[in-house]
Short mmCIF file of C-alpha atoms in Angstrom, two decimals:
data_model
loop_
_atom_site.label_atom_id
_atom_site.label_comp_id
_atom_site.label_asym_id
_atom_site.label_seq_id
_atom_site.Cartn_x
_atom_site.Cartn_y
_atom_site.Cartn_z
CA MET A 1 -8.52 -13.00 -16.81
CA TYR A 2 -10.19 -10.06 -15.12
CA GLY A 3 -8.58 -8.74 -11.94
CA ARG A 4 -11.29 -9.23 -9.37
CA PHE A 5 -11.07 -11.37 -6.24
CA THR A 6 -13.25 -12.19 -3.29
CA ASN A 7 -12.27 -14.00 -0.13
CA SER A 8 -14.77 -15.24 2.41
CA ARG A 9 -12.17 -16.05 5.06
CA PRO A 10 -11.77 -13.20 7.59
CA LEU A 11 -7.97 -13.15 7.80
CA TRP A 12 -7.98 -9.37 8.01
CA PRO A 13 -10.12 -7.39 10.46
CA HIS A 14 -13.31 -5.87 9.15
CA ARG A 15 -13.27 -2.25 8.01
CA GLU A 16 -15.07 -1.18 11.18
CA ALA A 17 -12.06 -2.30 13.22
CA TRP A 18 -9.97 0.47 11.70
CA GLY A 19 -12.20 3.20 13.10
CA VAL A 20 -13.02 4.63 9.67
CA THR A 21 -16.79 4.39 9.82
CA GLY A 22 -17.32 7.60 11.73
CA SER A 23 -18.35 5.83 14.92
CA LYS A 24 -17.01 7.26 18.17
CA GLU A 25 -18.09 4.26 20.21
CA ALA A 26 -14.97 2.13 19.72
CA SER A 27 -13.16 1.54 23.00
CA PHE A 28 -10.08 -0.40 23.99
CA THR A 29 -7.90 -1.05 27.01
CA ASP A 30 -4.21 -1.39 27.71
CA GLU A 31 -4.78 -5.15 27.65
CA ASP A 32 -6.02 -4.84 24.03
CA LEU A 33 -2.82 -2.97 23.19
CA LEU A 34 -0.76 -5.70 24.84
CA ILE A 35 -2.54 -8.44 22.88
CA SER A 36 -1.68 -6.69 19.60
CA ALA A 37 1.86 -6.07 20.82
CA ARG A 38 2.31 -9.77 21.56
CA THR A 39 1.18 -10.56 18.02
CA VAL A 40 3.80 -8.20 16.61
CA VAL A 41 6.58 -9.42 18.91
CA ARG A 42 5.87 -13.15 18.71
CA SER A 43 4.34 -13.70 15.26
CA CYS A 44 5.75 -10.88 13.13
CA MET A 45 9.24 -10.52 14.59
CA GLU A 46 9.70 -13.80 16.50
CA VAL A 47 11.82 -12.10 19.15
CA ARG A 48 14.13 -14.60 20.86
CA GLU A 49 15.60 -14.77 24.35
CA HIS A 50 19.18 -13.89 23.33
CA GLU A 51 18.29 -10.90 21.13
CA ASN A 52 18.81 -7.20 21.74
CA VAL A 53 15.62 -5.22 21.13
CA LEU A 54 15.39 -1.45 20.64
CA ILE A 55 12.10 0.46 20.63
CA VAL A 56 12.32 3.99 19.21
CA THR A 57 9.38 6.22 20.06
CA ASP A 58 8.26 9.80 20.66
CA THR A 59 5.70 11.41 22.94
CA GLU A 60 2.80 10.86 20.54
CA THR A 61 3.37 7.13 20.14
CA SER A 62 4.71 6.20 23.57
CA ARG A 63 1.54 4.42 24.71
CA ILE A 64 1.90 1.83 21.94
CA ALA A 65 5.65 1.67 22.57
CA ARG A 66 5.06 0.74 26.20
CA SER A 67 2.93 -2.21 25.13
CA ILE A 68 5.66 -3.34 22.70
CA TYR A 69 8.19 -2.98 25.53
CA GLU A 70 6.09 -5.17 27.82
CA ALA A 71 5.53 -7.83 25.15
CA SER A 72 9.23 -7.83 24.20
CA SER A 73 10.23 -8.15 27.84
CA GLU A 74 8.27 -11.39 28.00
CA ALA A 75 10.60 -12.80 25.32
CA THR A 76 13.96 -11.29 26.32
CA SER A 77 15.46 -9.23 29.12
CA ARG A 78 17.58 -7.27 26.63
CA VAL A 79 15.04 -4.58 25.77
CA LEU A 80 15.68 -0.84 25.56
CA MET A 81 13.11 1.87 24.83
CA MET A 82 14.35 5.27 23.68
CA MET A 83 12.14 8.37 23.64
CA MET A 84 13.14 11.14 21.25
CA PRO A 85 11.58 14.41 20.05
CA GLU A 86 9.04 14.04 17.26
CA LEU A 87 10.69 14.30 13.85
CA GLU A 88 9.67 17.32 11.79
CA GLU A 89 9.06 15.33 8.62
CA LYS A 90 9.15 11.83 7.15
CA GLY A 91 12.62 10.58 6.34
CA MET A 92 14.35 12.98 8.72
CA GLU A 93 17.37 11.42 10.43
CA PRO A 94 17.02 10.66 14.14
CA PRO A 95 19.43 12.12 16.72
CA MET A 96 22.91 10.60 16.54
CA PRO A 97 22.60 8.61 19.82
CA VAL A 98 19.51 6.88 18.39
CA ALA A 99 21.21 6.11 15.08
CA ASP A 100 24.26 4.75 16.90
CA LEU A 101 22.14 2.43 19.05
CA MET A 102 20.21 1.18 16.03
CA ARG A 103 23.41 -0.26 14.53
CA ARG A 104 23.86 -2.62 17.50
CA GLN A 105 20.46 -4.29 17.68
CA ASP A 106 18.97 -7.57 16.53
CA VAL A 107 15.38 -6.26 16.46
CA ILE A 108 14.16 -2.67 16.12
CA PHE A 109 10.66 -1.28 16.44
CA LEU A 110 10.32 2.18 14.87
CA LEU A 111 7.22 3.47 16.64
CA THR A 112 7.39 7.12 15.66
CA THR A 113 4.87 9.67 14.44
CA LYS A 114 6.86 10.35 11.25
CA SER A 115 8.26 7.42 9.27
CA MET A 116 11.93 6.53 9.62
CA THR A 117 11.83 3.83 6.93
CA HIS A 118 13.72 5.91 4.38
CA THR A 119 16.55 7.15 6.57
CA ARG A 120 20.26 6.46 6.57
CA ALA A 121 20.01 5.29 10.19
CA ARG A 122 17.52 2.60 9.22
CA SER A 123 19.54 1.59 6.16
CA VAL A 124 22.75 1.22 8.17
CA ALA A 125 20.98 -0.82 10.85
CA SER A 126 19.58 -3.12 8.17
CA LYS A 127 23.04 -3.62 6.66
CA GLU A 128 24.29 -4.55 10.13
CA GLY A 129 21.65 -7.31 10.22
CA ALA A 130 18.87 -5.82 12.32
CA ARG A 131 15.36 -6.79 11.38
CA ILE A 132 13.09 -3.82 11.64
CA ALA A 133 9.38 -3.19 12.05
CA SER A 134 8.43 0.31 10.94
CA ILE A 135 5.12 1.36 12.50
CA PRO A 136 4.74 5.11 11.87
CA GLY A 137 1.78 7.30 12.72
CA VAL A 138 -0.44 4.56 14.13
CA SER A 139 -3.05 5.54 16.69
CA PRO A 140 -3.56 3.44 19.83
CA GLU A 141 -7.08 2.64 18.63
CA SER A 142 -5.87 1.27 15.30
CA PHE A 143 -3.13 -0.68 17.03
CA ALA A 144 -5.56 -2.26 19.49
CA LEU A 145 -8.47 -2.94 17.15
CA GLY A 146 -7.17 -2.85 13.57
CA GLY A 147 -4.79 -4.74 11.32
CA PHE A 148 -2.41 -5.73 14.10
CA THR A 149 -5.02 -8.21 15.33
CA ALA A 150 -4.71 -10.27 12.14
CA ASP A 151 -3.40 -13.83 12.02
CA HIS A 152 -0.18 -12.97 10.20
CA ASN A 153 0.87 -16.55 9.49
CA ALA A 154 -2.49 -17.28 7.89
CA MET A 155 -2.30 -13.99 6.00
CA ALA A 156 1.18 -14.86 4.69
CA ALA A 157 -0.06 -18.21 3.42
CA GLU A 158 -3.07 -16.57 1.78
CA ILE A 159 -0.98 -13.91 0.03
CA THR A 160 1.50 -16.51 -1.22
CA SER A 161 -1.34 -18.65 -2.57
CA LEU A 162 -2.59 -15.69 -4.63
CA GLY A 163 0.53 -15.78 -6.81
CA PRO A 164 -0.69 -18.20 -9.51
CA LYS A 165 -4.05 -16.40 -9.76
CA LEU A 166 -2.53 -12.93 -9.96
CA ARG A 167 -0.05 -13.91 -12.66
CA ARG A 168 -2.90 -15.06 -14.90
CA ILE A 169 -4.53 -11.62 -14.84
CA ARG A 170 -4.45 -9.88 -18.20
CA GLU A 171 -6.32 -6.69 -17.28
CA VAL A 172 -7.06 -4.74 -14.11
CA ARG A 173 -9.93 -2.28 -13.85
CA VAL A 174 -10.17 0.34 -11.09
CA THR A 175 -13.44 2.20 -10.51
CA THR A 176 -14.66 4.57 -7.79
CA ASP A 177 -17.92 6.28 -6.88
CA MET A 178 -16.29 9.57 -7.91
CA GLY A 179 -16.18 8.42 -11.52
CA THR A 180 -12.69 7.00 -11.91
CA ASP A 181 -12.63 4.20 -14.48
CA LEU A 182 -9.10 2.99 -15.12
CA ARG A 183 -7.87 -0.09 -16.98
CA PHE A 184 -4.32 -1.34 -17.31
CA GLN A 185 -2.35 -4.46 -18.09
CA PRO A 186 -0.30 -5.56 -15.07
CA GLY A 187 3.26 -6.73 -15.36
CA SER A 188 4.25 -10.23 -14.35
CA GLN A 189 6.34 -9.30 -11.31
CA TRP A 190 3.80 -9.30 -8.51
CA VAL A 191 5.30 -8.57 -5.09
CA LEU A 192 3.85 -10.95 -2.52
CA GLU A 193 6.06 -10.22 0.46
CA ASP A 194 4.00 -7.71 2.47
CA THR A 195 2.98 -10.35 4.98
CA GLY A 196 4.15 -8.72 8.20
CA ILE A 197 6.53 -11.62 8.89
CA CYS A 198 10.03 -10.27 9.58
CA THR A 199 12.33 -13.07 10.74
CA ARG A 200 15.43 -12.79 8.53
CA PRO A 201 18.41 -10.55 9.40
CA GLY A 202 18.28 -7.28 7.48
CA GLN A 203 14.57 -7.46 6.72
CA VAL A 204 12.36 -4.38 7.01
CA LYS A 205 8.57 -4.55 7.26
CA ASN A 206 6.02 -1.79 7.44
CA LEU A 207 3.14 -2.70 9.73
CA PRO A 208 0.25 -3.26 9.50
CA ALA A 209 0.77 -5.46 6.45
CA GLY A 210 -1.41 -7.34 3.97
CA ARG A 211 -0.91 -5.84 0.52
CA VAL A 212 0.18 -7.09 -2.90
CA PHE A 213 1.95 -4.90 -5.45
CA VAL A 214 2.44 -4.79 -9.20
CA MET A 215 3.59 -2.21 -11.74
CA PRO A 216 1.56 -1.68 -14.92
CA LYS A 217 3.33 -2.61 -18.12
CA GLY A 218 5.08 0.42 -19.52
CA GLY A 219 2.90 2.83 -21.47
CA ASN A 220 -0.39 0.94 -21.13
CA CYS A 221 -2.11 2.88 -18.33
CA PRO A 222 -4.37 5.54 -19.89
CA ARG A 223 -6.75 7.53 -17.69
CA GLU A 224 -10.16 6.82 -19.16
CA ASN A 225 -12.33 8.88 -16.85
CA SER A 226 -11.62 10.69 -13.60
CA HIS A 227 -13.39 13.52 -11.81
#
């Protein structure tokens, strides 16, 4: 079976919504940010009234963080937002007061310019049972108009339903306008969990979501043509 799929149902926003077409006409309001924030808080994380919520942000991402704070405050009164200096690089540990607070939360939003997904602070918080949404380097425009506007429950169902089809694939071909022409045999272990739904203790999700993953079978991925 050849690895090609089409889907006529618009579960994900169109490409134009990501602001990658070169147009400078896209506009949004704080209300648009709040609508996306409510989707993240209610659909992705399912924040509950009794839960402690921590929002970690820096000066570059604070506008989005404020919308997450407002949406979270609609679900629970136990919300704290912490502003810290921008990290110098991905994976850099946050200041100790931030790491200490992360260990005591039920829900954490990592809204920082540089990713904190692969940090000890995040790992410890996960082991303590926090469920974490990592949302690094997202612009307000993308947050308001892009993948955060998706119907995540419908997307989760769609991704799950792809499993039987994906496991029947015997060959995948990747081509680009630059001349890449790559074929490989996929393994059988497709990962179908990048749905954006993060409701179990200890879970970590990178948002926006909507991908499927597979590793090629060992030694069968030659580069046929690439420029």
